[in-house]
Amino acid sequence: QMCIRDRDSEEQQQIREQAKQIREQEGFAPHTTQFWDATYESNPELFDWYRCYEDPSQPDAPNPLKSELEQLIPPGHRVLCIGAGNSEVSGKLYERGVQDIINIDFSKVSVKQQRVRHAKQERMSWHHMDARELDPAVCPRDTFDIVLDKGCLDCMASGPGSASNVDRILSQVQTVLKPGGKYLLITFGNEEARAPKYLDKANHRWSDIKVRRMSKPSLNQGKPDSNTFHYLYECTLQLDQNEN
């Protein structure tokens, strides 16, 4: 499920057709840079998988994602957004005072587009980088209060070597978080699919893992679907590496 802003229904249909062509030609391979480069080349506009930060037609209406992130990421926190793509979320956080944000993506196309789009938001930066191998010059150890992941882990869990790829991402996340910092994962994966398989493993250093369910917005007139959810996992890094 996706969120496309500022488009009428005909234009939305064209974008879906473009995405379909990419899948037919390249296969649905969101764990590859080729897939995302082709996607962003075909649609350079703001685009959010799962859900937007706010409903563009009703910006003041309650939105569970916006509400959760505003509680969890106060102004003054330093944020790393992995797999940032061409989502609106970082820009919206910046507008409400969360401005110390580093965004990374392994698609050069999306990074180039976002640098232009957010040129006036000078405290926020965009870097071509793989979340499995963070550059310590940009993302030093014990630096970030928050690592935000809106679909990055899901993409890397979809292809060959998924377990290894996810472990590498989580290892990097724990390296750059401050003790007590939080990894916020927004995903379609429920507790059974994400917690025991990936998050709640002995080699990870979380002191706590909380999960919140967010009703999916329906494609039918914007009504929520009460039977299906997106999930937000709040994983808190141990204050002490020896903490049990």
Short mmCIF file of C-alpha atoms in Angstrom, two decimals:
data_model
loop_
_atom_site.label_atom_id
_atom_site.label_comp_id
_atom_site.label_asym_id
_atom_site.label_seq_id
_atom_site.Cartn_x
_atom_site.Cartn_y
_atom_site.Cartn_z
CA GLN A 1 0.00 0.00 0.00
CA MET A 2 1.33 3.42 -0.93
CA CYS A 3 0.61 7.09 -0.54
CA ILE A 4 1.00 9.48 -3.47
CA ARG A 5 0.55 13.17 -2.79
CA ASP A 6 -0.95 15.91 -4.92
CA ARG A 7 -2.11 13.72 -7.78
CA ASP A 8 -5.51 13.24 -9.36
CA SER A 9 -6.78 9.73 -10.02
CA GLU A 10 -5.63 9.66 -13.67
CA GLU A 11 -2.07 10.59 -12.72
CA GLN A 12 -2.10 8.02 -9.90
CA GLN A 13 -3.11 5.38 -12.40
CA GLN A 14 -0.24 6.37 -14.70
CA ILE A 15 2.21 5.99 -11.82
CA ARG A 16 0.83 2.56 -10.98
CA GLU A 17 1.21 1.53 -14.62
CA GLN A 18 4.83 2.71 -14.59
CA ALA A 19 5.50 0.72 -11.42
CA LYS A 20 3.86 -2.33 -13.01
CA GLN A 21 6.11 -2.02 -16.07
CA ILE A 22 9.19 -1.88 -13.85
CA ARG A 23 8.09 -5.02 -12.02
CA GLU A 24 7.43 -6.83 -15.29
CA GLN A 25 10.77 -5.82 -16.79
CA GLU A 26 13.01 -6.07 -13.73
CA GLY A 27 10.92 -8.21 -11.40
CA PHE A 28 9.72 -6.95 -8.02
CA ALA A 29 13.11 -6.71 -6.37
CA PRO A 30 13.05 -3.98 -3.70
CA HIS A 31 16.28 -5.28 -2.20
CA THR A 32 18.22 -4.00 -5.26
CA THR A 33 19.45 -0.56 -6.23
CA GLN A 34 18.39 -1.18 -9.83
CA PHE A 35 14.74 -1.54 -8.86
CA TRP A 36 14.70 1.72 -6.88
CA ASP A 37 16.70 3.72 -9.40
CA ALA A 38 14.16 2.72 -12.06
CA THR A 39 11.26 3.52 -9.74
CA TYR A 40 12.53 7.00 -8.87
CA GLU A 41 13.44 7.77 -12.47
CA SER A 42 9.87 6.97 -13.53
CA ASN A 43 8.29 8.92 -10.66
CA PRO A 44 10.39 11.70 -9.07
CA GLU A 45 7.51 13.06 -6.98
CA LEU A 46 7.09 12.60 -3.23
CA PHE A 47 5.97 9.04 -2.65
CA ASP A 48 5.37 7.10 0.55
CA TRP A 49 5.03 3.36 0.96
CA TYR A 50 2.52 2.27 3.61
CA ARG A 51 1.18 5.70 4.60
CA CYS A 52 1.85 9.43 4.44
CA TYR A 53 2.89 11.48 7.45
CA GLU A 54 -0.43 13.28 7.07
CA ASP A 55 -3.38 13.17 4.69
CA PRO A 56 -2.74 15.92 2.10
CA SER A 57 -6.48 16.51 1.75
CA GLN A 58 -6.96 16.73 5.54
CA PRO A 59 -3.66 17.91 7.09
CA ASP A 60 -5.28 18.56 10.47
CA ALA A 61 -7.07 15.21 10.69
CA PRO A 62 -5.78 12.60 13.19
CA ASN A 63 -3.07 10.40 11.71
CA PRO A 64 -1.56 7.56 13.74
CA LEU A 65 1.87 7.77 12.11
CA LYS A 66 2.15 11.51 12.64
CA SER A 67 0.92 11.19 16.21
CA GLU A 68 3.37 8.42 17.10
CA LEU A 69 6.40 10.11 15.53
CA GLU A 70 5.65 13.44 17.20
CA GLN A 71 5.62 11.67 20.58
CA LEU A 72 8.77 9.65 19.92
CA ILE A 73 10.94 12.24 18.12
CA PRO A 74 10.97 15.61 19.93
CA PRO A 75 12.80 18.65 18.53
CA GLY A 76 16.48 18.55 19.42
CA HIS A 77 16.90 14.83 18.80
CA ARG A 78 19.50 13.73 16.28
CA VAL A 79 17.95 11.42 13.70
CA LEU A 80 19.28 9.00 11.10
CA CYS A 81 16.69 7.98 8.49
CA ILE A 82 17.73 4.81 6.64
CA GLY A 83 16.24 3.94 3.25
CA ALA A 84 14.82 7.47 3.10
CA GLY A 85 13.82 7.24 -0.57
CA ASN A 86 11.64 10.14 -1.69
CA SER A 87 9.36 10.04 1.33
CA GLU A 88 7.89 13.21 2.81
CA VAL A 89 8.54 12.16 6.42
CA SER A 90 11.94 13.79 7.00
CA GLY A 91 10.75 17.06 5.50
CA LYS A 92 7.67 17.04 7.73
CA LEU A 93 9.78 16.34 10.82
CA TYR A 94 12.04 19.22 9.84
CA GLU A 95 9.06 21.57 9.59
CA ARG A 96 8.06 20.79 13.17
CA GLY A 97 11.55 21.45 14.56
CA VAL A 98 13.36 18.11 14.25
CA GLN A 99 16.12 19.43 12.03
CA ASP A 100 19.30 17.48 12.85
CA ILE A 101 18.52 14.72 10.35
CA ILE A 102 20.83 12.61 8.21
CA ASN A 103 19.03 10.72 5.43
CA ILE A 104 20.61 7.83 3.56
CA ASP A 105 19.56 5.66 0.64
CA PHE A 106 21.37 3.25 -1.68
CA SER A 107 19.64 4.79 -4.70
CA LYS A 108 21.73 7.62 -6.16
CA VAL A 109 18.64 8.79 -8.04
CA SER A 110 16.55 9.39 -4.93
CA VAL A 111 19.41 11.08 -3.08
CA LYS A 112 19.96 13.50 -5.96
CA GLN A 113 16.23 14.29 -6.14
CA GLN A 114 15.88 14.85 -2.42
CA ARG A 115 18.93 17.11 -2.20
CA VAL A 116 17.29 19.40 -4.74
CA ARG A 117 13.83 19.17 -3.19
CA HIS A 118 15.06 19.98 0.34
CA ALA A 119 17.84 22.43 -0.52
CA LYS A 120 16.36 25.11 1.75
CA GLN A 121 16.26 22.76 4.75
CA GLU A 122 19.94 23.31 5.34
CA ARG A 123 20.43 21.40 8.58
CA MET A 124 19.19 18.19 6.97
CA SER A 125 21.53 16.20 4.69
CA TRP A 126 21.19 13.41 2.12
CA HIS A 127 23.83 10.75 1.47
CA HIS A 128 24.23 7.88 -0.96
CA MET A 129 24.84 5.03 1.45
CA ASP A 130 23.83 1.43 2.13
CA ALA A 131 22.24 0.81 5.55
CA ARG A 132 24.17 -2.45 5.75
CA GLU A 133 27.48 -0.58 5.69
CA LEU A 134 27.24 2.88 7.21
CA ASP A 135 30.07 5.35 6.63
CA PRO A 136 31.53 6.20 10.07
CA ALA A 137 32.59 9.62 8.78
CA VAL A 138 28.89 10.48 8.33
CA CYS A 139 27.38 8.15 10.94
CA PRO A 140 29.79 7.86 13.87
CA ARG A 141 29.37 5.37 16.68
CA ASP A 142 27.01 6.31 19.56
CA THR A 143 25.69 9.40 17.77
CA PHE A 144 21.97 9.23 17.11
CA ASP A 145 18.99 9.50 19.45
CA ILE A 146 16.74 7.95 16.80
CA VAL A 147 17.21 5.70 13.78
CA LEU A 148 14.05 5.83 11.67
CA ASP A 149 13.27 3.01 9.25
CA LYS A 150 10.11 3.25 7.15
CA GLY A 151 10.28 0.18 4.94
CA CYS A 152 14.06 -0.25 4.62
CA LEU A 153 14.22 -3.47 6.64
CA ASP A 154 11.15 -4.78 4.81
CA CYS A 155 12.87 -4.27 1.44
CA MET A 156 16.05 -6.03 2.51
CA ALA A 157 14.03 -8.89 4.01
CA SER A 158 12.44 -9.59 0.64
CA GLY A 159 15.32 -11.02 -1.37
CA PRO A 160 18.14 -13.58 -1.27
CA GLY A 161 20.24 -13.51 1.88
CA SER A 162 17.46 -11.70 3.74
CA ALA A 163 18.43 -12.90 7.23
CA SER A 164 22.03 -11.80 6.76
CA ASN A 165 21.02 -8.47 5.23
CA VAL A 166 18.64 -7.67 8.09
CA ASP A 167 21.22 -8.67 10.70
CA ARG A 168 23.77 -6.35 9.08
CA ILE A 169 21.31 -3.46 9.14
CA LEU A 170 20.43 -4.02 12.80
CA SER A 171 24.09 -4.33 13.75
CA GLN A 172 24.84 -1.00 12.09
CA VAL A 173 21.80 0.61 13.73
CA GLN A 174 22.94 -0.48 17.19
CA THR A 175 26.45 0.78 16.52
CA VAL A 176 25.38 4.34 15.68
CA LEU A 177 22.63 4.72 18.30
CA LYS A 178 23.45 6.37 21.59
CA PRO A 179 22.93 4.15 24.65
CA GLY A 180 19.23 4.41 25.37
CA GLY A 181 18.54 5.56 21.80
CA LYS A 182 15.63 4.17 19.82
CA TYR A 183 15.26 2.31 16.55
CA LEU A 184 11.81 3.04 15.11
CA LEU A 185 10.75 0.47 12.51
CA ILE A 186 7.61 1.09 10.45
CA THR A 187 6.63 -2.11 8.69
CA PHE A 188 3.78 -4.26 7.40
CA GLY A 189 5.23 -7.20 9.38
CA ASN A 190 3.25 -8.26 12.44
CA GLU A 191 4.74 -9.33 15.76
CA GLU A 192 5.23 -12.94 14.67
CA ALA A 193 6.93 -11.92 11.42
CA ARG A 194 9.32 -9.32 12.83
CA ALA A 195 10.03 -9.78 16.53
CA PRO A 196 11.24 -13.40 16.91
CA LYS A 197 12.68 -13.70 13.42
CA TYR A 198 14.65 -10.45 13.28
CA LEU A 199 14.41 -8.09 16.24
CA ASP A 200 14.26 -10.15 19.42
CA LYS A 201 17.43 -12.18 19.00
CA ALA A 202 20.22 -12.87 21.48
CA ASN A 203 22.87 -11.04 19.46
CA HIS A 204 20.94 -7.74 19.62
CA ARG A 205 21.27 -5.26 22.48
CA TRP A 206 17.73 -4.06 23.00
CA SER A 207 16.60 -3.40 26.55
CA ASP A 208 12.98 -3.15 25.40
CA ILE A 209 10.87 -3.74 22.30
CA LYS A 210 7.41 -2.20 22.08
CA VAL A 211 5.02 -2.55 19.16
CA ARG A 212 2.11 -0.34 18.15
CA ARG A 213 -0.57 -1.20 15.61
CA MET A 214 -1.76 1.46 13.19
CA SER A 215 -4.91 0.78 11.15
CA LYS A 216 -4.17 0.90 7.45
CA PRO A 217 -5.84 3.66 5.47
CA SER A 218 -8.25 2.08 3.03
CA LEU A 219 -8.00 2.67 -0.70
CA ASN A 220 -11.80 2.98 -0.58
CA GLN A 221 -12.61 6.64 0.16
CA GLY A 222 -9.88 6.91 2.77
CA LYS A 223 -11.74 4.83 5.38
CA PRO A 224 -9.49 2.83 7.73
CA ASP A 225 -9.37 -0.93 7.37
CA SER A 226 -9.99 -2.32 10.84
CA ASN A 227 -8.75 -5.80 9.94
CA THR A 228 -5.24 -4.97 8.78
CA PHE A 229 -2.48 -2.87 10.24
CA HIS A 230 0.89 -1.29 9.81
CA TYR A 231 3.22 -1.72 12.77
CA LEU A 232 5.64 0.58 14.56
CA TYR A 233 8.34 -1.15 16.60
CA GLU A 234 10.14 0.93 19.22
CA CYS A 235 13.42 -0.80 20.04
CA THR A 236 15.45 0.82 22.83
CA LEU A 237 19.20 0.24 22.96
CA GLN A 238 20.66 -0.85 26.28
CA LEU A 239 22.23 1.86 28.42
CA ASP A 240 25.03 -0.54 29.31
CA GLN A 241 26.40 -3.16 26.90
CA ASN A 242 26.51 -5.62 29.82
CA GLU A 243 22.87 -5.02 30.70
CA ASN A 244 20.76 -8.18 30.71
#
